[in-house]
């Protein structure tokens, strides 16, 4: 078996940890320094793709659809979103760690088919929360794969996204009838309650990491009711 070869390392803003990129043949792994388990692996991306394929069909027929992806990772959610929307859509991906963008422009890009090269892609290097705060009623869909979900492991600042104020800001950033999709490594029932309290209609789904095998991850699909959003204006 081929050995793992280190390709890069990058500090995670606001923490003392680093992201580590490794390659073994055509397989890639991203890990967090000090943790034994992988953060992500290029051979296990079914649930990352499902984050987009569960959410985007609901808005794919909209003219000039705008999608925001929070977290680039290995590019699988971005690639699936691009496949799920039309030729006039725009998909913005917000990535906190600049080196992750560079990795995806380099050797890691082949894993997901180089979605950063798609002309519909826009890249925002920085906190997805800032993008959400600054663009009210801007997006048809927001897809969040940030810090392993509502109970994250790298940044306390990410907790804001999943708290009432963050969910209110996300709802405000969505157009009427817009869709929020959230990926999580595990089920978090209290987050379902939080989404309902924030005014979303919620459907909780699961997806396997690798086809019909591998770990089962949770994906919330939450929609802004058109009538409720109209009345709130």
PDB file of C-alpha atoms in Angstrom:
ATOM      1  CA  UNK A   1       0.000   0.000   0.000  1.00  0.00           C
ATOM      2  CA  UNK A   2       1.243   3.459  -0.878  1.00  0.00           C
ATOM      3  CA  UNK A   3       2.196   5.684   2.060  1.00  0.00           C
ATOM      4  CA  UNK A   4       0.422   8.916   2.941  1.00  0.00           C
ATOM      5  CA  UNK A   5       2.334  11.968   1.722  1.00  0.00           C
ATOM      6  CA  UNK A   6       1.860  15.394   3.375  1.00  0.00           C
ATOM      7  CA  UNK A   7       0.909  18.106   0.867  1.00  0.00           C
ATOM      8  CA  UNK A   8       0.116  21.106   3.001  1.00  0.00           C
ATOM      9  CA  UNK A   9      -0.818  22.582   6.347  1.00  0.00           C
ATOM     10  CA  UNK A  10      -2.783  25.694   7.236  1.00  0.00           C
ATOM     11  CA  UNK A  11      -3.664  27.484  10.472  1.00  0.00           C
ATOM     12  CA  UNK A  12      -7.351  27.557  11.368  1.00  0.00           C
ATOM     13  CA  UNK A  13      -8.181  31.215  12.138  1.00  0.00           C
ATOM     14  CA  UNK A  14      -9.105  31.836  15.747  1.00  0.00           C
ATOM     15  CA  UNK A  15      -7.677  28.550  17.019  1.00  0.00           C
ATOM     16  CA  UNK A  16      -4.319  26.986  17.752  1.00  0.00           C
ATOM     17  CA  UNK A  17      -5.061  24.094  15.411  1.00  0.00           C
ATOM     18  CA  UNK A  18      -4.015  23.429  11.830  1.00  0.00           C
ATOM     19  CA  UNK A  19      -5.588  21.714   8.845  1.00  0.00           C
ATOM     20  CA  UNK A  20      -3.356  19.044   7.321  1.00  0.00           C
ATOM     21  CA  UNK A  21      -3.680  17.854   3.710  1.00  0.00           C
ATOM     22  CA  UNK A  22      -2.419  14.370   2.854  1.00  0.00           C
ATOM     23  CA  UNK A  23      -2.415  12.317  -0.335  1.00  0.00           C
ATOM     24  CA  UNK A  24      -2.092   8.575  -0.997  1.00  0.00           C
ATOM     25  CA  UNK A  25      -2.315   7.733  -4.696  1.00  0.00           C
ATOM     26  CA  UNK A  26      -5.546   9.357  -5.909  1.00  0.00           C
ATOM     27  CA  UNK A  27      -6.961   9.560  -2.365  1.00  0.00           C
ATOM     28  CA  UNK A  28      -6.884  12.761  -0.291  1.00  0.00           C
ATOM     29  CA  UNK A  29      -7.386  13.326   3.411  1.00  0.00           C
ATOM     30  CA  UNK A  30      -7.844  16.507   5.430  1.00  0.00           C
ATOM     31  CA  UNK A  31      -7.212  16.229   9.156  1.00  0.00           C
ATOM     32  CA  UNK A  32      -7.013  18.548  12.136  1.00  0.00           C
ATOM     33  CA  UNK A  33      -3.764  18.621  14.046  1.00  0.00           C
ATOM     34  CA  UNK A  34      -4.052  16.791  17.351  1.00  0.00           C
ATOM     35  CA  UNK A  35      -7.026  14.655  16.254  1.00  0.00           C
ATOM     36  CA  UNK A  36      -6.710  10.998  15.304  1.00  0.00           C
ATOM     37  CA  UNK A  37      -9.797  10.865  13.065  1.00  0.00           C
ATOM     38  CA  UNK A  38     -10.053  12.460   9.624  1.00  0.00           C
ATOM     39  CA  UNK A  39     -12.077  15.585   9.034  1.00  0.00           C
ATOM     40  CA  UNK A  40     -12.798  14.494   5.460  1.00  0.00           C
ATOM     41  CA  UNK A  41     -11.692  11.935   2.895  1.00  0.00           C
ATOM     42  CA  UNK A  42     -12.047  12.082  -0.888  1.00  0.00           C
ATOM     43  CA  UNK A  43     -13.460   8.543  -1.014  1.00  0.00           C
ATOM     44  CA  UNK A  44     -16.298   9.343   1.376  1.00  0.00           C
ATOM     45  CA  UNK A  45     -18.313  12.280   0.097  1.00  0.00           C
ATOM     46  CA  UNK A  46     -21.841  10.997  -0.467  1.00  0.00           C
ATOM     47  CA  UNK A  47     -23.408  13.070   2.290  1.00  0.00           C
ATOM     48  CA  UNK A  48     -21.536  16.220   1.234  1.00  0.00           C
ATOM     49  CA  UNK A  49     -23.041  15.827  -2.243  1.00  0.00           C
ATOM     50  CA  UNK A  50     -26.460  15.092  -0.745  1.00  0.00           C
ATOM     51  CA  UNK A  51     -26.334  18.464   1.017  1.00  0.00           C
ATOM     52  CA  UNK A  52     -26.733  20.026  -2.440  1.00  0.00           C
ATOM     53  CA  UNK A  53     -28.806  17.369  -4.208  1.00  0.00           C
ATOM     54  CA  UNK A  54     -31.425  17.372  -1.432  1.00  0.00           C
ATOM     55  CA  UNK A  55     -31.755  21.171  -1.453  1.00  0.00           C
ATOM     56  CA  UNK A  56     -31.039  22.591  -4.893  1.00  0.00           C
ATOM     57  CA  UNK A  57     -33.781  20.931  -6.989  1.00  0.00           C
ATOM     58  CA  UNK A  58     -36.337  23.057  -5.125  1.00  0.00           C
ATOM     59  CA  UNK A  59     -34.823  26.244  -6.551  1.00  0.00           C
ATOM     60  CA  UNK A  60     -33.104  24.977  -9.710  1.00  0.00           C
ATOM     61  CA  UNK A  61     -35.786  26.316 -12.058  1.00  0.00           C
ATOM     62  CA  UNK A  62     -35.554  29.861 -10.736  1.00  0.00           C
ATOM     63  CA  UNK A  63     -34.045  32.366 -13.138  1.00  0.00           C
ATOM     64  CA  UNK A  64     -30.584  33.518 -12.088  1.00  0.00           C
ATOM     65  CA  UNK A  65     -30.668  31.331  -8.976  1.00  0.00           C
ATOM     66  CA  UNK A  66     -28.105  32.263  -6.338  1.00  0.00           C
ATOM     67  CA  UNK A  67     -26.653  29.630  -4.023  1.00  0.00           C
ATOM     68  CA  UNK A  68     -24.279  30.125  -1.099  1.00  0.00           C
ATOM     69  CA  UNK A  69     -22.105  27.213   0.038  1.00  0.00           C
ATOM     70  CA  UNK A  70     -20.542  27.585   3.463  1.00  0.00           C
ATOM     71  CA  UNK A  71     -17.321  25.584   3.543  1.00  0.00           C
ATOM     72  CA  UNK A  72     -15.355  24.514   0.463  1.00  0.00           C
ATOM     73  CA  UNK A  73     -13.686  21.440   1.943  1.00  0.00           C
ATOM     74  CA  UNK A  74     -12.780  19.115  -0.916  1.00  0.00           C
ATOM     75  CA  UNK A  75     -15.256  20.748  -3.275  1.00  0.00           C
ATOM     76  CA  UNK A  76     -17.876  17.980  -3.402  1.00  0.00           C
ATOM     77  CA  UNK A  77     -20.812  20.089  -2.176  1.00  0.00           C
ATOM     78  CA  UNK A  78     -19.869  22.885  -4.567  1.00  0.00           C
ATOM     79  CA  UNK A  79     -19.617  20.440  -7.479  1.00  0.00           C
ATOM     80  CA  UNK A  80     -22.983  18.865  -6.658  1.00  0.00           C
ATOM     81  CA  UNK A  81     -24.611  22.299  -6.394  1.00  0.00           C
ATOM     82  CA  UNK A  82     -23.274  23.260  -9.820  1.00  0.00           C
ATOM     83  CA  UNK A  83     -24.696  20.057 -11.282  1.00  0.00           C
ATOM     84  CA  UNK A  84     -28.068  20.749  -9.666  1.00  0.00           C
ATOM     85  CA  UNK A  85     -28.687  24.303 -10.908  1.00  0.00           C
ATOM     86  CA  UNK A  86     -29.086  25.905 -14.297  1.00  0.00           C
ATOM     87  CA  UNK A  87     -26.577  27.576 -16.622  1.00  0.00           C
ATOM     88  CA  UNK A  88     -27.548  31.075 -15.464  1.00  0.00           C
ATOM     89  CA  UNK A  89     -27.091  30.324 -11.750  1.00  0.00           C
ATOM     90  CA  UNK A  90     -24.331  31.659  -9.513  1.00  0.00           C
ATOM     91  CA  UNK A  91     -22.835  29.552  -6.738  1.00  0.00           C
ATOM     92  CA  UNK A  92     -20.736  31.392  -4.169  1.00  0.00           C
ATOM     93  CA  UNK A  93     -18.543  29.322  -1.877  1.00  0.00           C
ATOM     94  CA  UNK A  94     -17.272  30.909   1.340  1.00  0.00           C
ATOM     95  CA  UNK A  95     -14.128  29.354   2.802  1.00  0.00           C
ATOM     96  CA  UNK A  96     -12.492  30.576   5.995  1.00  0.00           C
ATOM     97  CA  UNK A  97      -9.041  29.065   5.365  1.00  0.00           C
ATOM     98  CA  UNK A  98      -7.314  30.584   2.296  1.00  0.00           C
ATOM     99  CA  UNK A  99      -5.032  27.584   1.868  1.00  0.00           C
ATOM    100  CA  UNK A 100      -8.047  25.309   1.350  1.00  0.00           C
ATOM    101  CA  UNK A 101      -8.933  27.377  -1.716  1.00  0.00           C
ATOM    102  CA  UNK A 102      -5.371  27.045  -2.993  1.00  0.00           C
ATOM    103  CA  UNK A 103      -5.404  23.288  -2.395  1.00  0.00           C
ATOM    104  CA  UNK A 104      -8.593  23.046  -4.463  1.00  0.00           C
ATOM    105  CA  UNK A 105      -6.986  25.085  -7.245  1.00  0.00           C
ATOM    106  CA  UNK A 106      -4.040  22.690  -7.100  1.00  0.00           C
ATOM    107  CA  UNK A 107      -3.780  18.925  -6.622  1.00  0.00           C
ATOM    108  CA  UNK A 108      -6.928  18.503  -4.516  1.00  0.00           C
ATOM    109  CA  UNK A 109      -9.115  19.970  -7.257  1.00  0.00           C
ATOM    110  CA  UNK A 110      -9.149  16.731  -9.240  1.00  0.00           C
ATOM    111  CA  UNK A 111     -11.073  14.938  -6.466  1.00  0.00           C
ATOM    112  CA  UNK A 112     -14.341  16.785  -7.200  1.00  0.00           C
ATOM    113  CA  UNK A 113     -13.679  17.604 -10.858  1.00  0.00           C
ATOM    114  CA  UNK A 114     -12.262  21.132 -10.419  1.00  0.00           C
ATOM    115  CA  UNK A 115     -15.524  22.935  -9.539  1.00  0.00           C
ATOM    116  CA  UNK A 116     -13.640  26.186  -8.902  1.00  0.00           C
ATOM    117  CA  UNK A 117     -13.001  26.361 -12.644  1.00  0.00           C
ATOM    118  CA  UNK A 118     -16.737  26.517 -13.416  1.00  0.00           C
ATOM    119  CA  UNK A 119     -17.626  30.044 -14.625  1.00  0.00           C
ATOM    120  CA  UNK A 120     -20.699  30.030 -12.371  1.00  0.00           C
ATOM    121  CA  UNK A 121     -18.502  29.749  -9.262  1.00  0.00           C
ATOM    122  CA  UNK A 122     -17.613  32.703  -7.073  1.00  0.00           C
ATOM    123  CA  UNK A 123     -15.180  32.419  -4.138  1.00  0.00           C
ATOM    124  CA  UNK A 124     -15.401  34.448  -0.936  1.00  0.00           C
ATOM    125  CA  UNK A 125     -12.400  33.900   1.311  1.00  0.00           C
ATOM    126  CA  UNK A 126     -13.626  34.542   4.825  1.00  0.00           C
ATOM    127  CA  UNK A 127     -16.361  33.708   7.298  1.00  0.00           C
ATOM    128  CA  UNK A 128     -19.633  32.587   5.714  1.00  0.00           C
ATOM    129  CA  UNK A 129     -21.433  34.319   8.587  1.00  0.00           C
ATOM    130  CA  UNK A 130     -20.167  37.666   7.305  1.00  0.00           C
ATOM    131  CA  UNK A 131     -21.490  36.921   3.817  1.00  0.00           C
ATOM    132  CA  UNK A 132     -24.865  36.038   5.317  1.00  0.00           C
ATOM    133  CA  UNK A 133     -25.006  39.194   7.438  1.00  0.00           C
ATOM    134  CA  UNK A 134     -24.187  41.502   4.523  1.00  0.00           C
ATOM    135  CA  UNK A 135     -26.582  40.194   1.871  1.00  0.00           C
ATOM    136  CA  UNK A 136     -30.264  40.272   2.886  1.00  0.00           C
ATOM    137  CA  UNK A 137     -32.732  38.511   0.585  1.00  0.00           C
ATOM    138  CA  UNK A 138     -29.851  37.561  -1.693  1.00  0.00           C
ATOM    139  CA  UNK A 139     -29.891  33.772  -1.912  1.00  0.00           C
ATOM    140  CA  UNK A 140     -32.263  31.105  -3.121  1.00  0.00           C
ATOM    141  CA  UNK A 141     -30.391  28.430  -1.185  1.00  0.00           C
ATOM    142  CA  UNK A 142     -27.768  28.364   1.553  1.00  0.00           C
ATOM    143  CA  UNK A 143     -25.832  25.132   2.100  1.00  0.00           C
ATOM    144  CA  UNK A 144     -23.821  24.896   5.309  1.00  0.00           C
ATOM    145  CA  UNK A 145     -21.122  22.320   5.957  1.00  0.00           C
ATOM    146  CA  UNK A 146     -19.304  24.233   8.669  1.00  0.00           C
ATOM    147  CA  UNK A 147     -17.369  22.698  11.549  1.00  0.00           C
ATOM    148  CA  UNK A 148     -19.117  19.292  11.571  1.00  0.00           C
ATOM    149  CA  UNK A 149     -22.549  20.818  12.135  1.00  0.00           C
ATOM    150  CA  UNK A 150     -24.354  22.395  15.094  1.00  0.00           C
ATOM    151  CA  UNK A 151     -22.008  20.726  17.562  1.00  0.00           C
ATOM    152  CA  UNK A 152     -18.662  21.653  15.999  1.00  0.00           C
ATOM    153  CA  UNK A 153     -15.083  20.978  16.929  1.00  0.00           C
ATOM    154  CA  UNK A 154     -12.863  23.780  15.623  1.00  0.00           C
ATOM    155  CA  UNK A 155     -14.338  27.235  16.171  1.00  0.00           C
ATOM    156  CA  UNK A 156     -16.597  28.554  18.896  1.00  0.00           C
ATOM    157  CA  UNK A 157     -17.514  31.422  16.563  1.00  0.00           C
ATOM    158  CA  UNK A 158     -19.309  28.900  14.348  1.00  0.00           C
ATOM    159  CA  UNK A 159     -21.864  28.382  17.123  1.00  0.00           C
ATOM    160  CA  UNK A 160     -23.428  31.718  16.124  1.00  0.00           C
ATOM    161  CA  UNK A 161     -24.610  30.259  12.831  1.00  0.00           C
ATOM    162  CA  UNK A 162     -26.696  27.629  14.593  1.00  0.00           C
ATOM    163  CA  UNK A 163     -27.985  29.854  17.404  1.00  0.00           C
ATOM    164  CA  UNK A 164     -31.229  31.888  17.206  1.00  0.00           C
ATOM    165  CA  UNK A 165     -29.502  35.091  16.018  1.00  0.00           C
ATOM    166  CA  UNK A 166     -27.613  33.206  13.318  1.00  0.00           C
ATOM    167  CA  UNK A 167     -30.718  31.397  12.106  1.00  0.00           C
ATOM    168  CA  UNK A 168     -32.596  34.714  11.981  1.00  0.00           C
ATOM    169  CA  UNK A 169     -29.790  36.191   9.868  1.00  0.00           C
ATOM    170  CA  UNK A 170     -29.833  33.157   7.554  1.00  0.00           C
ATOM    171  CA  UNK A 171     -33.570  33.451   7.097  1.00  0.00           C
ATOM    172  CA  UNK A 172     -33.177  37.142   6.302  1.00  0.00           C
ATOM    173  CA  UNK A 173     -30.498  36.298   3.698  1.00  0.00           C
ATOM    174  CA  UNK A 174     -32.838  33.909   1.895  1.00  0.00           C
ATOM    175  CA  UNK A 175     -35.394  34.924  -0.687  1.00  0.00           C
ATOM    176  CA  UNK A 176     -39.059  33.963  -0.148  1.00  0.00           C
ATOM    177  CA  UNK A 177     -39.346  30.199  -0.470  1.00  0.00           C
ATOM    178  CA  UNK A 178     -35.591  29.854  -0.090  1.00  0.00           C
ATOM    179  CA  UNK A 179     -33.915  26.728   1.236  1.00  0.00           C
ATOM    180  CA  UNK A 180     -31.376  26.207   4.002  1.00  0.00           C
ATOM    181  CA  UNK A 181     -29.529  22.886   4.105  1.00  0.00           C
ATOM    182  CA  UNK A 182     -27.265  22.002   7.038  1.00  0.00           C
ATOM    183  CA  UNK A 183     -24.850  19.054   7.225  1.00  0.00           C
ATOM    184  CA  UNK A 184     -24.021  17.402  10.528  1.00  0.00           C
ATOM    185  CA  UNK A 185     -21.883  14.472  11.534  1.00  0.00           C
ATOM    186  CA  UNK A 186     -24.698  13.385  13.846  1.00  0.00           C
ATOM    187  CA  UNK A 187     -28.351  14.014  14.688  1.00  0.00           C
ATOM    188  CA  UNK A 188     -28.987  16.985  16.990  1.00  0.00           C
ATOM    189  CA  UNK A 189     -32.714  17.056  17.892  1.00  0.00           C
ATOM    190  CA  UNK A 190     -32.491  20.432  19.607  1.00  0.00           C
ATOM    191  CA  UNK A 191     -31.350  21.978  16.325  1.00  0.00           C
ATOM    192  CA  UNK A 192     -34.551  20.793  14.644  1.00  0.00           C
ATOM    193  CA  UNK A 193     -36.446  22.614  17.372  1.00  0.00           C
ATOM    194  CA  UNK A 194     -34.319  25.730  16.857  1.00  0.00           C
ATOM    195  CA  UNK A 195     -35.071  25.744  13.121  1.00  0.00           C
ATOM    196  CA  UNK A 196     -38.791  25.466  13.753  1.00  0.00           C
ATOM    197  CA  UNK A 197     -38.652  28.294  16.263  1.00  0.00           C
ATOM    198  CA  UNK A 198     -36.795  30.425  13.691  1.00  0.00           C
ATOM    199  CA  UNK A 199     -39.770  30.094  11.348  1.00  0.00           C
ATOM    200  CA  UNK A 200     -38.521  27.410   8.960  1.00  0.00           C
ATOM    201  CA  UNK A 201     -40.462  24.376   7.828  1.00  0.00           C
ATOM    202  CA  UNK A 202     -38.068  21.502   8.472  1.00  0.00           C
ATOM    203  CA  UNK A 203     -37.411  18.068   7.039  1.00  0.00           C
ATOM    204  CA  UNK A 204     -34.625  15.946   8.533  1.00  0.00           C
ATOM    205  CA  UNK A 205     -32.879  13.504   6.212  1.00  0.00           C
ATOM    206  CA  UNK A 206     -29.862  11.234   6.349  1.00  0.00           C
ATOM    207  CA  UNK A 207     -27.187  10.274   3.840  1.00  0.00           C
ATOM    208  CA  UNK A 208     -24.374   7.764   3.845  1.00  0.00           C
ATOM    209  CA  UNK A 209     -20.766   8.821   3.520  1.00  0.00           C
ATOM    210  CA  UNK A 210     -20.062   6.390   0.674  1.00  0.00           C
ATOM    211  CA  UNK A 211     -22.987   5.239  -1.426  1.00  0.00           C
ATOM    212  CA  UNK A 212     -25.053   2.871   0.723  1.00  0.00           C
ATOM    213  CA  UNK A 213     -22.123   2.295   3.065  1.00  0.00           C
ATOM    214  CA  UNK A 214     -20.178   4.249   5.612  1.00  0.00           C
ATOM    215  CA  UNK A 215     -21.261   6.554   8.393  1.00  0.00           C
ATOM    216  CA  UNK A 216     -24.775   7.977   8.342  1.00  0.00           C
ATOM    217  CA  UNK A 217     -24.873  11.762   8.509  1.00  0.00           C
ATOM    218  CA  UNK A 218     -27.766  14.131   9.156  1.00  0.00           C
ATOM    219  CA  UNK A 219     -28.979  16.841   6.782  1.00  0.00           C
ATOM    220  CA  UNK A 220     -31.650  19.378   7.678  1.00  0.00           C
ATOM    221  CA  UNK A 221     -33.666  20.837   4.797  1.00  0.00           C
ATOM    222  CA  UNK A 222     -35.378  23.984   6.054  1.00  0.00           C
ATOM    223  CA  UNK A 223     -37.522  26.274   3.910  1.00  0.00           C
ATOM    224  CA  UNK A 224     -38.708  29.829   4.343  1.00  0.00           C
ATOM    225  CA  UNK A 225     -42.496  29.756   3.862  1.00  0.00           C
ATOM    226  CA  UNK A 226     -43.370  32.187   1.076  1.00  0.00           C
ATOM    227  CA  UNK A 227     -46.504  33.447   2.836  1.00  0.00           C
ATOM    228  CA  UNK A 228     -44.794  33.966   6.177  1.00  0.00           C
ATOM    229  CA  UNK A 229     -41.856  35.822   4.626  1.00  0.00           C
ATOM    230  CA  UNK A 230     -44.190  38.079   2.660  1.00  0.00           C
ATOM    231  CA  UNK A 231     -46.182  38.976   5.783  1.00  0.00           C
ATOM    232  CA  UNK A 232     -43.003  39.793   7.719  1.00  0.00           C
ATOM    233  CA  UNK A 233     -42.018  42.583   5.307  1.00  0.00           C
TER     234      UNK A 233
END
